[in-house]
mmCIF file of C-alpha atoms and ligand atoms in Angstrom:
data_model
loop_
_atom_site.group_PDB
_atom_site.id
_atom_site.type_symbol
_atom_site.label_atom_id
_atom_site.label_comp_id
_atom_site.label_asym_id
_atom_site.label_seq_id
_atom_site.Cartn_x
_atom_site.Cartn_y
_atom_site.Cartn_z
ATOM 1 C CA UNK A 14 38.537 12.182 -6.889
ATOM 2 C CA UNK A 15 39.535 8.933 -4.184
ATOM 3 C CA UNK A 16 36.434 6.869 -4.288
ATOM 4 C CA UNK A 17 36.395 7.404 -0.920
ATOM 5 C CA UNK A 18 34.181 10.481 -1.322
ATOM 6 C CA UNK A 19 31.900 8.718 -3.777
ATOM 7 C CA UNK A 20 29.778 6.403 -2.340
ATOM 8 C CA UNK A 21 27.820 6.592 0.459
ATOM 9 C CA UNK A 22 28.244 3.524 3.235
ATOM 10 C CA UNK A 23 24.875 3.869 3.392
ATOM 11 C CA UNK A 24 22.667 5.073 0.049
ATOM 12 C CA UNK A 25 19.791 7.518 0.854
ATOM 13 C CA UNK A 26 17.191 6.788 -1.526
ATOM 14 C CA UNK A 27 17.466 8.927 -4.318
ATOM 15 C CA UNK A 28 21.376 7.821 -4.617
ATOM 16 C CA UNK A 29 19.933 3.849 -4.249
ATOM 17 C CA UNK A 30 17.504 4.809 -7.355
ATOM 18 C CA UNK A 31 20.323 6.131 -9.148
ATOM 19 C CA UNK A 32 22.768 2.811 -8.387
ATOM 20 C CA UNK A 33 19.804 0.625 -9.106
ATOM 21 C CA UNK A 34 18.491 2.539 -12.037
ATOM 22 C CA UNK A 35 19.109 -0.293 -14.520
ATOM 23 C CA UNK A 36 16.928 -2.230 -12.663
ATOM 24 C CA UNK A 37 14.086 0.178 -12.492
ATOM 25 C CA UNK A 38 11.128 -1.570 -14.966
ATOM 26 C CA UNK A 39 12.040 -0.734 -18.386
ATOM 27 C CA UNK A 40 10.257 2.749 -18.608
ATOM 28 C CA UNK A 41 12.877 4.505 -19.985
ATOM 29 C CA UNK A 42 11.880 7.446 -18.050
ATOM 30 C CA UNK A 43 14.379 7.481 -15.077
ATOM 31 C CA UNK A 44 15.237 10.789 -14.161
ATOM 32 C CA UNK A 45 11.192 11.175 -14.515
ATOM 33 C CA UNK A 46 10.881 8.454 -11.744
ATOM 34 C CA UNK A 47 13.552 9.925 -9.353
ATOM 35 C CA UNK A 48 11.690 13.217 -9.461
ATOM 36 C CA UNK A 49 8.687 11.800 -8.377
ATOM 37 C CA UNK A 50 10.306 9.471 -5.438
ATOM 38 C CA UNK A 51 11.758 13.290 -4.662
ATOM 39 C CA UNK A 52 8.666 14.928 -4.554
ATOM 40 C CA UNK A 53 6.950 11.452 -2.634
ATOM 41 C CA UNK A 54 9.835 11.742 -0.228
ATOM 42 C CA UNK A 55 9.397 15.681 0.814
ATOM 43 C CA UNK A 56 5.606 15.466 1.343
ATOM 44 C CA UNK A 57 6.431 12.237 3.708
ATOM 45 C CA UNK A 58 8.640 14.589 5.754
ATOM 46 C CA UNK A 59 6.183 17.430 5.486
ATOM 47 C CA UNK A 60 3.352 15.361 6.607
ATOM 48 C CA UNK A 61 5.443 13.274 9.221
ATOM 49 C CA UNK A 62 6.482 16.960 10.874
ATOM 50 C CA UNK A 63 3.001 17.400 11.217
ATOM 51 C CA UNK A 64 2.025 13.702 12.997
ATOM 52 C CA UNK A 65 4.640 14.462 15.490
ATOM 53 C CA UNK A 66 3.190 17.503 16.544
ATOM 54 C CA UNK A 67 -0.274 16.976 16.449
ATOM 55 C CA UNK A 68 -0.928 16.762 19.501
ATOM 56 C CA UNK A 69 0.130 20.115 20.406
ATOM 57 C CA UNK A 70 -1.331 21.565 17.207
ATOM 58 C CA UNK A 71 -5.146 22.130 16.763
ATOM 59 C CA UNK A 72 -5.276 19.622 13.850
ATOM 60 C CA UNK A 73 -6.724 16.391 15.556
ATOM 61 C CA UNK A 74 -9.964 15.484 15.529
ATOM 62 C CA UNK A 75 -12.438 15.432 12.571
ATOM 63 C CA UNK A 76 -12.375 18.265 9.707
ATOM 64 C CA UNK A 77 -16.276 18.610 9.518
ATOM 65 C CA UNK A 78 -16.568 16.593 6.212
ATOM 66 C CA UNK A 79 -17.005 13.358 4.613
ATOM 67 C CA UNK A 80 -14.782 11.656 1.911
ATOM 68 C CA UNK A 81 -15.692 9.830 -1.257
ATOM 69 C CA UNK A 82 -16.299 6.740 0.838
ATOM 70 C CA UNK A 83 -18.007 8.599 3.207
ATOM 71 C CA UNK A 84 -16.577 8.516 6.411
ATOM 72 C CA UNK A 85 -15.332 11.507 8.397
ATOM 73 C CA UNK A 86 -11.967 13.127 6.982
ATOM 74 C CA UNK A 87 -9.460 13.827 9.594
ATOM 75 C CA UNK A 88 -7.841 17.191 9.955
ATOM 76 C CA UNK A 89 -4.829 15.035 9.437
ATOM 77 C CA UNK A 90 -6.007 12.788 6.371
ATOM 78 C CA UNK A 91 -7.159 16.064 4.552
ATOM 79 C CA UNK A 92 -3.554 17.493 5.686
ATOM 80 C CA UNK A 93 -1.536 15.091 3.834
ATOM 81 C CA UNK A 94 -3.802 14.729 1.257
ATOM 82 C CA UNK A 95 -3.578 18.422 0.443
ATOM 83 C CA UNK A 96 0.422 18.115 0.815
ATOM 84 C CA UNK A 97 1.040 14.969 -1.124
ATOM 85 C CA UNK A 98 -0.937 16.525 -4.169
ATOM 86 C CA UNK A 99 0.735 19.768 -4.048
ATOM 87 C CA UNK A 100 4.196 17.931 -3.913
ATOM 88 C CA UNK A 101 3.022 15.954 -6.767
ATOM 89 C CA UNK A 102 1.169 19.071 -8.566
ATOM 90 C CA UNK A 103 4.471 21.793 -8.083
ATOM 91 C CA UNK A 104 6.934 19.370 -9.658
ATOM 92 C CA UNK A 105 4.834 18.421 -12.346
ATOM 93 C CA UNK A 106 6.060 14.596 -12.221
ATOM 94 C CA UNK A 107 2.668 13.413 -12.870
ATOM 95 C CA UNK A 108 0.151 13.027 -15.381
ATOM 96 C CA UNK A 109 -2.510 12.252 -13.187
ATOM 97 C CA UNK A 110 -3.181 11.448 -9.241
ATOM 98 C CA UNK A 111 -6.084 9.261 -7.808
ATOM 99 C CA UNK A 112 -6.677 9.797 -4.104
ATOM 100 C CA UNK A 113 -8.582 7.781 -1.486
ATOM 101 C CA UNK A 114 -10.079 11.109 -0.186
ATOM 102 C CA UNK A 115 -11.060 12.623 -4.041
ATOM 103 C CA UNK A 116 -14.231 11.474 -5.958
ATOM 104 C CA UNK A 117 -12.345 11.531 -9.284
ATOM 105 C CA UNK A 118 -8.939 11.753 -10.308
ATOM 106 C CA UNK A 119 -6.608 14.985 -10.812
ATOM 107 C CA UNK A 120 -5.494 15.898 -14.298
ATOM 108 C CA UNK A 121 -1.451 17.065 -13.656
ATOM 109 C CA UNK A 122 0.717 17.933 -16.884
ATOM 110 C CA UNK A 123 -0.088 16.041 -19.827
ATOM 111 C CA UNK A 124 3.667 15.589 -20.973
ATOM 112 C CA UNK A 125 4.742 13.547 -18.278
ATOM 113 C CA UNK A 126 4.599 9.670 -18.203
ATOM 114 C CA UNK A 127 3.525 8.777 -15.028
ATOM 115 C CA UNK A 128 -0.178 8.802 -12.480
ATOM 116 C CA UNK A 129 0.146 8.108 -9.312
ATOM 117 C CA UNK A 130 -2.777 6.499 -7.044
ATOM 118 C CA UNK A 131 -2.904 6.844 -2.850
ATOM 119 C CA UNK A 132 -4.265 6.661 -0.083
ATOM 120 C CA UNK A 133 -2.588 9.774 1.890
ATOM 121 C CA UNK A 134 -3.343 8.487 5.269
ATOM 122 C CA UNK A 135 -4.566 5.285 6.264
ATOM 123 C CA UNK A 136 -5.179 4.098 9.685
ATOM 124 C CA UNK A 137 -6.861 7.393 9.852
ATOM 125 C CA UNK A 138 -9.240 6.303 12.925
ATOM 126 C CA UNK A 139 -6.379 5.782 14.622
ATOM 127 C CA UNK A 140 -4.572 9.252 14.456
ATOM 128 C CA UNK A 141 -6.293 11.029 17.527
ATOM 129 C CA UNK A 142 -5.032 8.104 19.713
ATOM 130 C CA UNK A 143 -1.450 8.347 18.697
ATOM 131 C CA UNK A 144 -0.893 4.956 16.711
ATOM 132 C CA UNK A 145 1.141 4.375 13.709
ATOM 133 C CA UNK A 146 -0.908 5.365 10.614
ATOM 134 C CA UNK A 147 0.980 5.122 7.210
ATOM 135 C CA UNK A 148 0.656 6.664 3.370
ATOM 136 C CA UNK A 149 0.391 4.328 0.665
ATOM 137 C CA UNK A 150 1.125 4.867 -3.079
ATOM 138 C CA UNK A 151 1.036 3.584 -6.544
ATOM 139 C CA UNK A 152 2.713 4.094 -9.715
ATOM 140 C CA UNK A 153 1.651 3.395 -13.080
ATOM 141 C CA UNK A 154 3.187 3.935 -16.690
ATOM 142 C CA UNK A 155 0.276 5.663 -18.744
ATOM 143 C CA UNK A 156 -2.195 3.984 -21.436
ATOM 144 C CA UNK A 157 -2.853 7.098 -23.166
ATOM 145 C CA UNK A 158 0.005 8.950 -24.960
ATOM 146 C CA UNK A 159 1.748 11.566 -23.279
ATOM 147 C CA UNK A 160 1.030 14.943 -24.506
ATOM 148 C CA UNK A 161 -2.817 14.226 -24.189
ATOM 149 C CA UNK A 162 -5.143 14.394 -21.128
ATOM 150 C CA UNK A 163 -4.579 12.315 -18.718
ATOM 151 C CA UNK A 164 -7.478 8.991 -18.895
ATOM 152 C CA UNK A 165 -9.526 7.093 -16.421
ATOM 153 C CA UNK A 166 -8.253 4.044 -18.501
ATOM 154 C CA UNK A 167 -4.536 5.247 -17.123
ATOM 155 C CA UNK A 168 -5.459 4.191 -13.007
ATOM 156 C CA UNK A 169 -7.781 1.133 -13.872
ATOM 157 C CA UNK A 170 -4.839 -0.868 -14.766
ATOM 158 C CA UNK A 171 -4.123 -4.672 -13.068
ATOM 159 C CA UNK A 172 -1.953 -4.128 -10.004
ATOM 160 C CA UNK A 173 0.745 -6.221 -12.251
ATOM 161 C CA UNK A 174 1.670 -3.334 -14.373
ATOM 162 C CA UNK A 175 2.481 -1.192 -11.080
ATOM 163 C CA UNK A 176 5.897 0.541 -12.021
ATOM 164 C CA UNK A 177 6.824 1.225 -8.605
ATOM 165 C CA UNK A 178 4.699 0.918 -4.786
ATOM 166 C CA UNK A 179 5.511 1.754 -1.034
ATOM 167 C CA UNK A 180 4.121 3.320 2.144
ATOM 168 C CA UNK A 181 5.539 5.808 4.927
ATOM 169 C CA UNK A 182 4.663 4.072 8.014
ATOM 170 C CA UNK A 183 4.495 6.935 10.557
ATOM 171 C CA UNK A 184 5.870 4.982 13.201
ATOM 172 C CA UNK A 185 8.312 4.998 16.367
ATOM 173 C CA UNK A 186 10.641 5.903 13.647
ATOM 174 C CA UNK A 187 9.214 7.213 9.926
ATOM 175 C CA UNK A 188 10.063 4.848 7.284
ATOM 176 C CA UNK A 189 9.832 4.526 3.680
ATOM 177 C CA UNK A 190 9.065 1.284 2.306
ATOM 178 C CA UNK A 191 9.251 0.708 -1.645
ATOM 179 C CA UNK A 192 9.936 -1.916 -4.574
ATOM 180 C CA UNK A 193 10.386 -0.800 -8.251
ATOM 181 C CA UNK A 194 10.371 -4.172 -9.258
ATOM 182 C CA UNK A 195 13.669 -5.849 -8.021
ATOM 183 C CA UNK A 196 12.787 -6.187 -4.296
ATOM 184 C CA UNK A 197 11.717 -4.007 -1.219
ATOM 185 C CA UNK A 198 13.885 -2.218 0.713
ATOM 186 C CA UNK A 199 13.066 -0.064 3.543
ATOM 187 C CA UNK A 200 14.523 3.666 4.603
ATOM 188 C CA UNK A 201 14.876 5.211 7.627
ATOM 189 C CA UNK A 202 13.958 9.212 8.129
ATOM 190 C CA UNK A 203 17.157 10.739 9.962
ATOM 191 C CA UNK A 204 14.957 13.684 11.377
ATOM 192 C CA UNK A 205 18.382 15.384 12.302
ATOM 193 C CA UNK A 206 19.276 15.363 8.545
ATOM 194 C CA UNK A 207 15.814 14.937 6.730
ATOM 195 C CA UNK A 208 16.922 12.723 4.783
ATOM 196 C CA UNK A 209 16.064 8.214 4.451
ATOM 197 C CA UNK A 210 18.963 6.328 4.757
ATOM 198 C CA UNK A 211 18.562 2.553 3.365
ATOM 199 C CA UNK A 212 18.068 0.583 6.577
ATOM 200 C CA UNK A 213 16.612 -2.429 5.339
ATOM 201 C CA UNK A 214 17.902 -4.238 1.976
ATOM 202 C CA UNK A 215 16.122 -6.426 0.425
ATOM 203 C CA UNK A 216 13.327 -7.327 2.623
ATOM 204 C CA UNK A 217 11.584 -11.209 2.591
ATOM 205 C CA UNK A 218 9.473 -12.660 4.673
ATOM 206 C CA UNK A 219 11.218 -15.265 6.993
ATOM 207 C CA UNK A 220 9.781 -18.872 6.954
ATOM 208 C CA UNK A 221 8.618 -18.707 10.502
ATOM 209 C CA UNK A 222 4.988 -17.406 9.830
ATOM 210 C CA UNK A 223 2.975 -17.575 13.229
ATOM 211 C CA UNK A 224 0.912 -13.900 13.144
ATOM 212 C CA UNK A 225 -2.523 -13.455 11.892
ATOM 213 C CA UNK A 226 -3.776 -9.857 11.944
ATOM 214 C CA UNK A 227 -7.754 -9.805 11.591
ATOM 215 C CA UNK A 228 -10.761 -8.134 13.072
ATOM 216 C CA UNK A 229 -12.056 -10.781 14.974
ATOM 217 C CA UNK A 230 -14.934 -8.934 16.280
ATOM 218 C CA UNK A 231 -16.372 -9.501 12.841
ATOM 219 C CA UNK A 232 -16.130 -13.588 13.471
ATOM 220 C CA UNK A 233 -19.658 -14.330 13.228
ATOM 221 C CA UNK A 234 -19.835 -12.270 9.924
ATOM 222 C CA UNK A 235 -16.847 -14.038 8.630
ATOM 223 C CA UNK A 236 -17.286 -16.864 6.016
ATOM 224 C CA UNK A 237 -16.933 -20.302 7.022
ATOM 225 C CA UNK A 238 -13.446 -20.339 4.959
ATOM 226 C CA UNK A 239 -12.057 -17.688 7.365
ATOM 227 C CA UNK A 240 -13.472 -19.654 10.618
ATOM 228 C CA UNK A 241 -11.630 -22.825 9.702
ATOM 229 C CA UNK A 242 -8.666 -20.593 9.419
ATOM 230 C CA UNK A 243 -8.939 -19.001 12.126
ATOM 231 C CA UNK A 244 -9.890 -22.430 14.267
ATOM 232 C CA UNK A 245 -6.439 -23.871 13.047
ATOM 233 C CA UNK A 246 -4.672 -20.702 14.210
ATOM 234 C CA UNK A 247 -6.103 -20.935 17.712
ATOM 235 C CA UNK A 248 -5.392 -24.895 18.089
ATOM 236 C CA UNK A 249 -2.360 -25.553 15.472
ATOM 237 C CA UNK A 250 -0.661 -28.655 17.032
ATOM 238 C CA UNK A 251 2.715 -26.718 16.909
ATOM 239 C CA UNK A 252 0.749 -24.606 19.313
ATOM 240 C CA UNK A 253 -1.092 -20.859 18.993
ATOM 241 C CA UNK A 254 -0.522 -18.457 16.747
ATOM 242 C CA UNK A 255 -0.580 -14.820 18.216
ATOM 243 C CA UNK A 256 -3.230 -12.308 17.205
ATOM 244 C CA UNK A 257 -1.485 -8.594 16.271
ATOM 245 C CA UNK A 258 -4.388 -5.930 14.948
ATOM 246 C CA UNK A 259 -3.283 -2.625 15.209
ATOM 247 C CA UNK A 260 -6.316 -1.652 12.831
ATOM 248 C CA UNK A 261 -3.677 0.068 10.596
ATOM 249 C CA UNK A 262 -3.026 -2.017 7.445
ATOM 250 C CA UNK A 263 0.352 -0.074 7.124
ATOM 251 C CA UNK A 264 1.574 -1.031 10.527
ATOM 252 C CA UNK A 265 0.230 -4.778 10.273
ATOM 253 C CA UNK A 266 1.708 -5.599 7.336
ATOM 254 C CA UNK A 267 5.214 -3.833 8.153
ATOM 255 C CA UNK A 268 5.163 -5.966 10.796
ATOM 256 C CA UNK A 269 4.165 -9.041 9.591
ATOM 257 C CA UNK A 270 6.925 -8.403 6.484
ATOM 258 C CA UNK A 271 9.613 -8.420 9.524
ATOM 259 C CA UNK A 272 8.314 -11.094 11.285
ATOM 260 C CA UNK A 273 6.300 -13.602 9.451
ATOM 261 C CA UNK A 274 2.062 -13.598 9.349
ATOM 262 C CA UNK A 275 -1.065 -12.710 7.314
ATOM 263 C CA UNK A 276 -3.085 -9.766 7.334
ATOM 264 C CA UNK A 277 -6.470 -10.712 6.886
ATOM 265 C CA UNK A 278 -9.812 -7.984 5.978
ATOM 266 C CA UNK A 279 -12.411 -10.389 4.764
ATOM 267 C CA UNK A 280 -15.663 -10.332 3.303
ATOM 268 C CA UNK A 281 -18.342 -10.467 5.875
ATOM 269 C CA UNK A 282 -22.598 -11.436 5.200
ATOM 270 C CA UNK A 283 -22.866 -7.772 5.182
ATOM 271 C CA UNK A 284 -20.533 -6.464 2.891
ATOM 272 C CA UNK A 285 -18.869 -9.281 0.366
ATOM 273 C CA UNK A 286 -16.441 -7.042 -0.772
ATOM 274 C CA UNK A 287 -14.722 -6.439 2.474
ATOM 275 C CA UNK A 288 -13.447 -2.910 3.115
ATOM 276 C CA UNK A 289 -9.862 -1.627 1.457
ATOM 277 C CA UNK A 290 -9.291 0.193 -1.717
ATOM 278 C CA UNK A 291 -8.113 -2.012 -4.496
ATOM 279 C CA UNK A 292 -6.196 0.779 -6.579
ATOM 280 C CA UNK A 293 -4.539 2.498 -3.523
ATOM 281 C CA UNK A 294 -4.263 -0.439 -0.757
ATOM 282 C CA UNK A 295 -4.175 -3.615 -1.614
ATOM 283 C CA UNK A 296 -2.748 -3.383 -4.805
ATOM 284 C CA UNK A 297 0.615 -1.444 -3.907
ATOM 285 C CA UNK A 298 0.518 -3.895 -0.611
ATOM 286 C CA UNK A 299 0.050 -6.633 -3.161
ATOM 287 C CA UNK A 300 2.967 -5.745 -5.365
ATOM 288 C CA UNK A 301 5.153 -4.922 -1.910
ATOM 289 C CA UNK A 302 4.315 -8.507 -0.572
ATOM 290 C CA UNK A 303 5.087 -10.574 -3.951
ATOM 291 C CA UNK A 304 8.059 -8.619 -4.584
ATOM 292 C CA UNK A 305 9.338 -9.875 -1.103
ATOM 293 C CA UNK A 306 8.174 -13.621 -1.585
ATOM 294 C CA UNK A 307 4.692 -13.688 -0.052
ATOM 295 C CA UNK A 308 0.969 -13.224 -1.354
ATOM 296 C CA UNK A 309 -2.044 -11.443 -1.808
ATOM 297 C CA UNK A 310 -5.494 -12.872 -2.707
ATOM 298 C CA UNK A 311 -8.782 -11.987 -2.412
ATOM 299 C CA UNK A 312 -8.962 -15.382 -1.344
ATOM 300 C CA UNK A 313 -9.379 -16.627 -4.065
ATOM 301 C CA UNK A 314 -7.780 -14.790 -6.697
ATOM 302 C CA UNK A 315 -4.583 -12.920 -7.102
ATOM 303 C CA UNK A 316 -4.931 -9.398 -6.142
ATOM 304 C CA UNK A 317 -2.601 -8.069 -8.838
ATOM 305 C CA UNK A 318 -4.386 -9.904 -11.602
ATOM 306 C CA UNK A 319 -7.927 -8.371 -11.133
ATOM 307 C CA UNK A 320 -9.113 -5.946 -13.532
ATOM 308 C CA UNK A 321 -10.363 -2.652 -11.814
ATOM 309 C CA UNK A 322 -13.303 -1.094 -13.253
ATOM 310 C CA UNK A 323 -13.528 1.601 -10.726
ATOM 311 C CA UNK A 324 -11.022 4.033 -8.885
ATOM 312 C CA UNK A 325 -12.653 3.858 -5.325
ATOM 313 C CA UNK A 326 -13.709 -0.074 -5.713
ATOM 314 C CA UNK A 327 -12.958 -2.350 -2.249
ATOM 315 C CA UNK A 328 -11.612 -6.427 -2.441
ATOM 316 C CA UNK A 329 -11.192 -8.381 0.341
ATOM 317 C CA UNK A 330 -7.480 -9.292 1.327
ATOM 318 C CA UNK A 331 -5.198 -11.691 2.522
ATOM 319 C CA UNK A 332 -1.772 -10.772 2.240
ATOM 320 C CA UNK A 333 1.438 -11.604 3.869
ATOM 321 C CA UNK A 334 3.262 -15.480 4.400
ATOM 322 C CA UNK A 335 2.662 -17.587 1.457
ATOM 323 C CA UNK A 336 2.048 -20.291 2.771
ATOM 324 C CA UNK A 337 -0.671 -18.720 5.088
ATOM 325 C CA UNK A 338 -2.050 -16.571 2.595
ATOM 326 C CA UNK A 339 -2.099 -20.510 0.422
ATOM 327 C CA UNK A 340 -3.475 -21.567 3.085
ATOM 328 C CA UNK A 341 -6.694 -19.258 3.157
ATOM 329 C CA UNK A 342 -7.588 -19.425 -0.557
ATOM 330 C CA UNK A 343 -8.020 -23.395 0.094
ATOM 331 C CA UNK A 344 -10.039 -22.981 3.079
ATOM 332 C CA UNK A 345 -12.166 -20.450 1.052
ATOM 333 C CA UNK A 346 -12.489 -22.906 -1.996
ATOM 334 C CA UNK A 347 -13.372 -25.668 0.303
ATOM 335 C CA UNK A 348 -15.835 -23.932 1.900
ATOM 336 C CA UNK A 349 -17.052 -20.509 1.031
ATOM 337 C CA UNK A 350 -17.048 -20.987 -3.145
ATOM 338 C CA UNK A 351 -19.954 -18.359 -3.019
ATOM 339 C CA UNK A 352 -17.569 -15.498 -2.128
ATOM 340 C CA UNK A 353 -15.679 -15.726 -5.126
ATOM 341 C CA UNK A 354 -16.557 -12.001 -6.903
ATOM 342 C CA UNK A 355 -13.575 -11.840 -9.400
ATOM 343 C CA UNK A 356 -13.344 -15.081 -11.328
ATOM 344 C CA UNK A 357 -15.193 -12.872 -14.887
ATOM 345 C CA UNK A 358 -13.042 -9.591 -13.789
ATOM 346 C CA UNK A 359 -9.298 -10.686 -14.386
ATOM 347 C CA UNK A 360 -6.803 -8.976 -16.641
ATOM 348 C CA UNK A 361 -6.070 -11.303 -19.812
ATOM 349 C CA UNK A 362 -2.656 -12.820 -19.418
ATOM 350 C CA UNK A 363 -0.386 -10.135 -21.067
HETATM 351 P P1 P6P B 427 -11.574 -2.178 11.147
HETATM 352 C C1 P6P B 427 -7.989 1.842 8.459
HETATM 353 O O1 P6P B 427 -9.213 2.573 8.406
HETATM 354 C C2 P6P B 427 -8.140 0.615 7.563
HETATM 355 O O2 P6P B 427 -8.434 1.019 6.260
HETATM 356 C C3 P6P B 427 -6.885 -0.228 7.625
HETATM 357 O O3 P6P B 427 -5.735 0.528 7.768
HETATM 358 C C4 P6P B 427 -7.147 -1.124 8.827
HETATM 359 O O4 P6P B 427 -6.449 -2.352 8.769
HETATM 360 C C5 P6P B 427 -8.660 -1.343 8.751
HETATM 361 O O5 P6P B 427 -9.210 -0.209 8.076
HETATM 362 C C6 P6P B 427 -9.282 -1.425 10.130
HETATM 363 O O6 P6P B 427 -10.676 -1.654 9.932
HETATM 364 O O7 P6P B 427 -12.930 -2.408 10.519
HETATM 365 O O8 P6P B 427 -10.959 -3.467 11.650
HETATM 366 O O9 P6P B 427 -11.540 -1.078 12.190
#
């Protein structure tokens, strides 16, 4: 056959898992990987089918119930919930899922080799108001041998042994952003064909870093670290930064990968522990940002070095720019030492 017909000028992404497969963290389990990036990639469509339409459809607004965290599930967030798991479930690619929107985790099938951790829609409170809200996931290698149930012990692993992380930003177009360990690349839904064409190889952050996304109607919460930092961003001598908050972590940090900045949810007097997810935010987020040359903290410590000891347990975050992100941590050292909660809960150097 002329090589012509072989490859693709442009990979979709189960053909740039194949041509990359080599480079795929040494699990050994490859074909195990590419069904669950299969099974990731339907429920994206099924779920991004739905956001399209929901305005016409009588699935906004609130579903009547409270999550694990409790706040009030979406018709939407228990939507993709349902569909993510039941992609996951039906192909049997997992031992074991953790969900933002289920108290415990999910026992799958016990032979398989991989648990995956999400959060199925987040940016949630944005949904009825028709802003970009994204899915975020996480992908471990098990603990516990295969063939046995799966084990708590399996999800409360340090972000650093993530296999594979990415989000669908449900956006002006859908996208599917992912690293498996040599890079991020980004891939772009062709609704005509279903299917996500590699659109974005190799993504970094450029040098220029001038964004800060943050919540500043928390200021007077904020630790004094976060006020200096914010002070310099509003009077840097090469002249303001700009302020971008969509209040969807997905969309603020896709944008602030493309165009330089920080996403910042900090800890505030009343809650020291900020607000997002450690297992199924900021550490796939974490893992997406170093894997493209920036940073994630708590602001003090790296994200992917803390040692979870439970699945729904928050962190603050700054992520994005390095040398923003850098920047942060000193400002918190310098002045906000007290707000350091995970110097005794790091993973031991492997
Ligand atoms: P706030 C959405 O609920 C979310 O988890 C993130 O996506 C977003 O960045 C943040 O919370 C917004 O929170 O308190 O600023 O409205």
């Amino acid at each position: 056959m002329s090589m012509e017909h072989m490859a693709q000028p442009i990979p979709e992404l189960g053909e740039f898992i194949i041509a990359n497969k080599d480079k795929l963290r040494n699990t050994g389990q490859e074909a195990e990987m590419n069904r669950l990036l299969t099974a990731i990639k339907l429920a994206a469509k099924v779920v991004n089918r739905e956001i399209n339409k929901a305005g016409l459809a009588d699935i906004l607004g609130a579903a009547g119930n409270q999550n694990v965290q409790g706040e009030e599930q979406q018709k939407l967030d228990v939507f993709a919930n349902h569909k993510f798991i039941q992609a996951l479930v039906n192909r049997e690619v997992v031992c074991g899922i953790c969900t933002e929107e289920d108290d415990d985790f999910i026992e799958v099938n016990k032979d398989t080799h991989f648990v995956m951790l999400m959060d199925p829609l987040d940016g949630s409170s944005n949904i009825d108001v028709n802003v970009s809200v994204g899915t975020i996931f996480s992908i471990y290698q098990r603990l516990s041998p295969v063939g046995s149930p799966v084990e708590r012990r399996d999800f409360l692993q340090p972000g650093r042994n993530q296999i594979a992380a990415g989000y669908v930003l449900y956006g002006s177009s859908t996208m599917l952003v992912i690293t498996t360990g040599d890079g991020v690349h980004g891939f772009t839904l062709d609704p005509s064909l279903g299917t996500f064409f590699l659109s974005h190889r190799n993504m970094r952050y450029p040098a220029k870093a001038r964004i800060y996304s943050v919540n500043e109607g928390n200021y007077r919460a904020f630790p004094e670290g976060i006020k200096q930092f914010l002070a310099e961003c509003h009077d840097d001598e090469a002249g303001p930064f700009s302020l971008r908050y969509i209040g969807s972590l997905v969309s603020d940090f896709h944008r602030n990968l493309l165009q330089g900045g920080i996403y910042m949810y900090p800890p505030t007097k009343k809650d020291k522990k900020g607000k997002l997810r450690l297992l199924y935010e900021a550490n796939p987020m974490a893992y997406l940002a170093e894997q493209a040359g920036g940073r994630a903290t708590d602001g003090f410590d790296r994200i992917l070095d803390i040692q979870p000891s439970e699945l729904h347990q928050r962190v603050p975050l700054m992520i994005g720019s390095a040398k923003l992100v850098d920047r942060v941590d000193q400002l918190m050292r310098q002045h906000s030492p007290d707000c350091r909660l995970h110097a005794n809960q790091l993973a031991p150097a492997n």
